[in-house]
XYZ file of C-alpha atoms in Angstrom:
114
model
C -66.657 -35.707 17.148
C -62.324 -36.037 16.251
C -61.350 -38.317 13.737
C -57.493 -39.322 12.994
C -56.253 -40.145 9.188
C -52.724 -41.839 9.129
C -50.863 -42.155 6.005
C -46.991 -42.789 5.393
C -46.985 -46.332 5.733
C -45.770 -49.157 2.870
C -42.841 -51.545 2.235
C -39.110 -50.497 3.199
C -36.023 -52.567 3.058
C -34.223 -53.300 6.861
C -32.387 -50.573 7.360
C -34.851 -48.034 5.474
C -36.694 -45.132 6.688
C -40.431 -44.146 6.594
C -42.460 -41.119 8.088
C -45.928 -41.569 9.524
C -48.417 -39.014 9.273
C -51.765 -38.544 11.118
C -54.028 -36.056 10.533
C -56.614 -34.553 13.349
C -59.914 -33.228 12.938
C -61.127 -30.156 15.102
C -59.970 -28.052 17.327
C -58.342 -29.552 20.026
C -55.413 -31.211 18.605
C -53.128 -28.564 19.617
C -54.099 -29.380 23.806
C -54.039 -32.907 23.478
C -51.675 -35.888 24.342
C -50.708 -37.933 21.228
C -49.186 -40.822 20.800
C -48.072 -43.796 18.127
C -48.897 -47.202 19.133
C -48.484 -50.336 16.719
C -50.259 -53.644 16.457
C -48.184 -56.981 14.385
C -50.497 -59.989 13.717
C -50.746 -62.296 16.377
C -49.824 -59.942 19.198
C -51.554 -56.918 21.687
C -51.577 -53.197 20.247
C -48.055 -51.672 21.935
C -47.283 -48.054 22.742
C -44.454 -46.542 20.833
C -43.988 -43.000 21.678
C -46.228 -40.156 23.238
C -45.268 -36.343 22.721
C -47.254 -34.063 25.231
C -48.852 -30.704 24.613
C -45.792 -28.960 25.422
C -43.520 -30.692 22.823
C -41.992 -33.413 25.636
C -41.483 -36.702 24.385
C -41.180 -40.201 25.583
C -40.303 -43.263 23.700
C -40.777 -47.302 24.585
C -37.345 -48.880 24.802
C -37.614 -50.312 21.592
C -37.711 -47.492 19.472
C -35.467 -45.131 21.455
C -32.654 -43.708 18.956
C -34.410 -44.582 16.108
C -37.694 -43.435 16.166
C -38.705 -39.206 16.224
C -42.147 -38.520 17.502
C -43.338 -34.526 16.724
C -46.123 -32.287 16.186
C -47.233 -29.456 13.775
C -49.655 -27.777 15.921
C -50.716 -25.082 12.926
C -51.401 -28.291 10.560
C -53.143 -30.402 13.186
C -50.353 -32.962 11.969
C -48.530 -35.614 14.000
C -45.806 -37.230 13.422
C -43.483 -40.716 13.254
C -40.172 -40.342 11.784
C -38.999 -44.471 11.620
C -35.120 -45.288 11.007
C -32.807 -47.787 10.974
C -36.150 -50.148 10.428
C -35.988 -53.899 10.856
C -38.264 -56.505 10.346
C -39.158 -56.606 13.937
C -40.926 -52.986 13.523
C -43.714 -54.591 10.635
C -47.239 -53.768 12.206
C -49.948 -51.785 11.726
C -49.101 -48.214 13.302
C -51.886 -46.410 14.963
C -52.028 -42.489 16.319
C -54.036 -41.881 19.499
C -55.413 -38.649 20.552
C -55.960 -37.906 24.536
C -58.556 -35.201 25.330
C -60.755 -36.323 28.027
C -61.225 -39.642 26.285
C -59.280 -41.425 23.581
C -59.544 -41.256 19.815
C -57.691 -43.861 17.776
C -56.867 -43.295 13.566
C -57.774 -46.616 11.548
C -54.381 -47.277 11.239
C -51.480 -47.754 8.513
C -49.491 -50.727 7.493
C -45.627 -50.808 8.108
C -43.646 -53.577 6.166
C -39.959 -54.294 6.812
C -38.712 -56.777 4.575
C -36.082 -57.284 1.794
């Protein structure tokens, strides 16, 4: 069974940057569609970005130009580079792997505050 482990979250000032990582177990990472989602307190979980197995990417409008999703199939690792962070980006960030079914990570907290 696939397991996903996120890391890289933390406290950052407005305008700062963070890079999140998501390491996947198993052998299906390279052929899976991968997503980042986030959930702020009191809000529903929302989609942030997707990267397909061919490297094609899609982004939610609220992160376009600021966040970059990428993957390293040799390391079974998904990344989310987040620049120009704002307080409204504060949330728990989750990675998701889709291959026949969805698998979620446990999440990593990102807090943007001065």
